[in-house]
mmCIF file with all atom_site columns, C-alpha atoms in Angstrom:
data_model
loop_
_atom_site.group_PDB
_atom_site.id
_atom_site.type_symbol
_atom_site.label_atom_id
_atom_site.label_alt_id
_atom_site.label_comp_id
_atom_site.label_asym_id
_atom_site.label_entity_id
_atom_site.label_seq_id
_atom_site.pdbx_PDB_ins_code
_atom_site.Cartn_x
_atom_site.Cartn_y
_atom_site.Cartn_z
_atom_site.occupancy
_atom_site.B_iso_or_equiv
_atom_site.pdbx_formal_charge
_atom_site.auth_seq_id
_atom_site.auth_comp_id
_atom_site.auth_asym_id
_atom_site.auth_atom_id
_atom_site.pdbx_PDB_model_num
ATOM 1  C CA . MET A 1 1  ? -7.557  -14.056 -1.994  1.00 91.00 ? 9  MET A CA 1
ATOM 2  C CA . THR A 1 2  ? -7.405  -10.386 -2.914  1.00 97.00 ? 10 THR A CA 1
ATOM 3  C CA . TYR A 1 3  ? -4.343  -8.252  -2.121  1.00 98.00 ? 11 TYR A CA 1
ATOM 4  C CA . TYR A 1 4  ? -4.543  -4.500  -1.500  1.00 98.00 ? 12 TYR A CA 1
ATOM 5  C CA . THR A 1 5  ? -1.546  -2.203  -2.038  1.00 98.00 ? 13 THR A CA 1
ATOM 6  C CA . HIS A 1 6  ? -1.360  1.476   -1.157  1.00 98.00 ? 14 HIS A CA 1
ATOM 7  C CA . ILE A 1 7  ? 1.118   4.191   -0.252  1.00 97.00 ? 15 ILE A CA 1
ATOM 8  C CA . ASN A 1 8  ? 1.162   5.665   3.244   1.00 96.00 ? 16 ASN A CA 1
ATOM 9  C CA . ARG A 1 9  ? 1.462   9.407   2.641   1.00 95.00 ? 17 ARG A CA 1
ATOM 10 C CA . GLY A 1 10 ? 2.048   10.005  6.351   1.00 96.00 ? 18 GLY A CA 1
ATOM 11 C CA . VAL A 1 11 ? 5.221   7.887   6.238   1.00 98.00 ? 19 VAL A CA 1
ATOM 12 C CA . ILE A 1 12 ? 6.489   9.867   3.243   1.00 98.00 ? 20 ILE A CA 1
ATOM 13 C CA . ASP A 1 13 ? 5.853   13.152  5.068   1.00 98.00 ? 21 ASP A CA 1
ATOM 14 C CA . ALA A 1 14 ? 7.510   11.864  8.278   1.00 98.00 ? 22 ALA A CA 1
ATOM 15 C CA . ASN A 1 15 ? 10.538  10.629  6.301   1.00 98.00 ? 23 ASN A CA 1
ATOM 16 C CA . ARG A 1 16 ? 10.997  14.056  4.761   1.00 98.00 ? 24 ARG A CA 1
ATOM 17 C CA . LYS A 1 17 ? 10.439  15.903  8.040   1.00 98.00 ? 25 LYS A CA 1
ATOM 18 C CA . HIS A 1 18 ? 12.692  13.707  10.209  1.00 98.00 ? 26 HIS A CA 1
ATOM 19 C CA . GLY A 1 19 ? 15.277  12.556  7.645   1.00 98.00 ? 27 GLY A CA 1
ATOM 20 C CA . ARG A 1 20 ? 14.234  8.903   7.888   1.00 98.00 ? 28 ARG A CA 1
ATOM 21 C CA . ASN A 1 21 ? 13.812  6.201   5.257   1.00 98.00 ? 29 ASN A CA 1
ATOM 22 C CA . ASP A 1 22 ? 10.873  4.115   6.530   1.00 98.00 ? 30 ASP A CA 1
ATOM 23 C CA . PRO A 1 23 ? 9.098   2.046   3.850   1.00 98.00 ? 31 PRO A CA 1
ATOM 24 C CA . PRO A 1 24 ? 5.882   3.762   2.646   1.00 98.00 ? 32 PRO A CA 1
ATOM 25 C CA . VAL A 1 25 ? 4.501   0.983   0.406   1.00 98.00 ? 33 VAL A CA 1
ATOM 26 C CA . ILE A 1 26 ? 1.992   -1.269  2.176   1.00 98.00 ? 34 ILE A CA 1
ATOM 27 C CA . PHE A 1 27 ? 0.242   -4.379  0.938   1.00 97.00 ? 35 PHE A CA 1
ATOM 28 C CA . ARG A 1 28 ? -2.007  -6.777  2.767   1.00 97.00 ? 36 ARG A CA 1
ATOM 29 C CA . GLN A 1 29 ? -3.975  -9.920  2.066   1.00 97.00 ? 37 GLN A CA 1
ATOM 30 C CA . GLY A 1 30 ? -7.617  -8.963  2.435   1.00 96.00 ? 38 GLY A CA 1
ATOM 31 C CA . LYS A 1 31 ? -8.824  -5.606  3.722   1.00 95.00 ? 39 LYS A CA 1
ATOM 32 C CA . ARG A 1 32 ? -7.790  -6.279  7.325   1.00 94.00 ? 40 ARG A CA 1
ATOM 33 C CA . GLY A 1 33 ? -4.813  -8.607  6.870   1.00 95.00 ? 41 GLY A CA 1
ATOM 34 C CA . LYS A 1 34 ? -1.367  -8.077  8.387   1.00 95.00 ? 42 LYS A CA 1
ATOM 35 C CA . ALA A 1 35 ? 0.449   -5.264  6.598   1.00 95.00 ? 43 ALA A CA 1
ATOM 36 C CA . THR A 1 36 ? 3.739   -5.883  4.795   1.00 97.00 ? 44 THR A CA 1
ATOM 37 C CA . TYR A 1 37 ? 5.873   -2.749  4.360   1.00 98.00 ? 45 TYR A CA 1
ATOM 38 C CA . ALA A 1 38 ? 8.321   -2.199  1.503   1.00 98.00 ? 46 ALA A CA 1
ATOM 39 C CA . HIS A 1 39 ? 10.258  0.406   -0.436  1.00 98.00 ? 47 HIS A CA 1
ATOM 40 C CA . GLU A 1 40 ? 9.712   -1.329  -3.786  1.00 98.00 ? 48 GLU A CA 1
ATOM 41 C CA . ILE A 1 41 ? 7.388   -4.074  -4.968  1.00 98.00 ? 49 ILE A CA 1
ATOM 42 C CA . GLU A 1 42 ? 6.562   -5.789  -8.234  1.00 98.00 ? 50 GLU A CA 1
ATOM 43 C CA . LEU A 1 43 ? 2.839   -5.957  -8.947  1.00 98.00 ? 51 LEU A CA 1
ATOM 44 C CA . PRO A 1 44 ? 1.329   -9.050  -10.561 1.00 97.00 ? 52 PRO A CA 1
ATOM 45 C CA . ALA A 1 45 ? -0.176  -8.904  -14.047 1.00 97.00 ? 53 ALA A CA 1
ATOM 46 C CA . GLY A 1 46 ? -3.835  -7.958  -14.084 1.00 97.00 ? 54 GLY A CA 1
ATOM 47 C CA . SER A 1 47 ? -3.599  -5.570  -11.100 1.00 98.00 ? 55 SER A CA 1
ATOM 48 C CA . ARG A 1 48 ? -6.233  -2.831  -10.992 1.00 98.00 ? 56 ARG A CA 1
ATOM 49 C CA . VAL A 1 49 ? -5.995  0.739   -9.663  1.00 98.00 ? 57 VAL A CA 1
ATOM 50 C CA . ILE A 1 50 ? -9.095  1.957   -7.806  1.00 98.00 ? 58 ILE A CA 1
ATOM 51 C CA . TYR A 1 51 ? -9.731  5.526   -6.625  1.00 97.00 ? 59 TYR A CA 1
ATOM 52 C CA . SER A 1 52 ? -12.375 6.429   -4.050  1.00 96.00 ? 60 SER A CA 1
ATOM 53 C CA . ALA A 1 53 ? -12.718 10.117  -3.154  1.00 95.00 ? 61 ALA A CA 1
ATOM 54 C CA . ASP A 1 54 ? -14.346 9.281   0.183   1.00 95.00 ? 62 ASP A CA 1
ATOM 55 C CA . GLY A 1 55 ? -11.626 6.801   1.270   1.00 93.00 ? 63 GLY A CA 1
ATOM 56 C CA . THR A 1 56 ? -13.947 3.851   1.876   1.00 94.00 ? 64 THR A CA 1
ATOM 57 C CA . ILE A 1 57 ? -11.933 1.137   0.123   1.00 94.00 ? 65 ILE A CA 1
ATOM 58 C CA . LEU A 1 58 ? -9.830  0.176   3.159   1.00 95.00 ? 66 LEU A CA 1
ATOM 59 C CA . PRO A 1 59 ? -10.383 0.762   6.885   1.00 94.00 ? 67 PRO A CA 1
ATOM 60 C CA . CYS A 1 60 ? -7.277  3.000   6.977   1.00 92.00 ? 68 CYS A CA 1
ATOM 61 C CA . GLY A 1 61 ? -8.980  5.500   4.669   1.00 94.00 ? 69 GLY A CA 1
ATOM 62 C CA . ALA A 1 62 ? -6.734  4.995   1.627   1.00 95.00 ? 70 ALA A CA 1
ATOM 63 C CA . ARG A 1 63 ? -8.187  6.748   -1.396  1.00 96.00 ? 71 ARG A CA 1
ATOM 64 C CA . LEU A 1 64 ? -6.066  5.114   -4.100  1.00 97.00 ? 72 LEU A CA 1
ATOM 65 C CA . VAL A 1 65 ? -5.553  1.351   -3.908  1.00 98.00 ? 73 VAL A CA 1
ATOM 66 C CA . ILE A 1 66 ? -4.009  -1.233  -6.222  1.00 98.00 ? 74 ILE A CA 1
ATOM 67 C CA . VAL A 1 67 ? -5.952  -4.503  -6.131  1.00 98.00 ? 75 VAL A CA 1
ATOM 68 C CA . SER A 1 68 ? -4.547  -7.839  -7.299  1.00 98.00 ? 76 SER A CA 1
ATOM 69 C CA . ASP A 1 69 ? -5.482  -11.505 -7.054  1.00 97.00 ? 77 ASP A CA 1
ATOM 70 C CA . ASP A 1 70 ? -1.857  -12.595 -6.496  1.00 97.00 ? 78 ASP A CA 1
ATOM 71 C CA . SER A 1 71 ? 0.628   -11.342 -3.922  1.00 96.00 ? 79 SER A CA 1
ATOM 72 C CA . PRO A 1 72 ? 2.995   -8.527  -4.902  1.00 98.00 ? 80 PRO A CA 1
ATOM 73 C CA . VAL A 1 73 ? 6.690   -9.426  -4.761  1.00 97.00 ? 81 VAL A CA 1
ATOM 74 C CA . VAL A 1 74 ? 8.875   -7.398  -2.387  1.00 97.00 ? 82 VAL A CA 1
ATOM 75 C CA . ILE A 1 75 ? 11.990  -6.143  -4.205  1.00 97.00 ? 83 ILE A CA 1
ATOM 76 C CA . ARG A 1 76 ? 13.351  -4.270  -1.173  1.00 95.00 ? 84 ARG A CA 1
#
């Protein structure tokens, strides 16, 4: 199964604006799988970075996505 990792820029902006520390890193199994949120992850070897200017990689509209065949490991 393919895993997709991206950063939620909206969470980063909200953290700065409201003084919070919500995790902005998101990875999911498949394009529509349940999201796992983290502050830090370790990516598996062989991961690829894909950029799409039109945001069509994931349904959420992410433009930069890290794709891997194995699950990332949550550090925190």
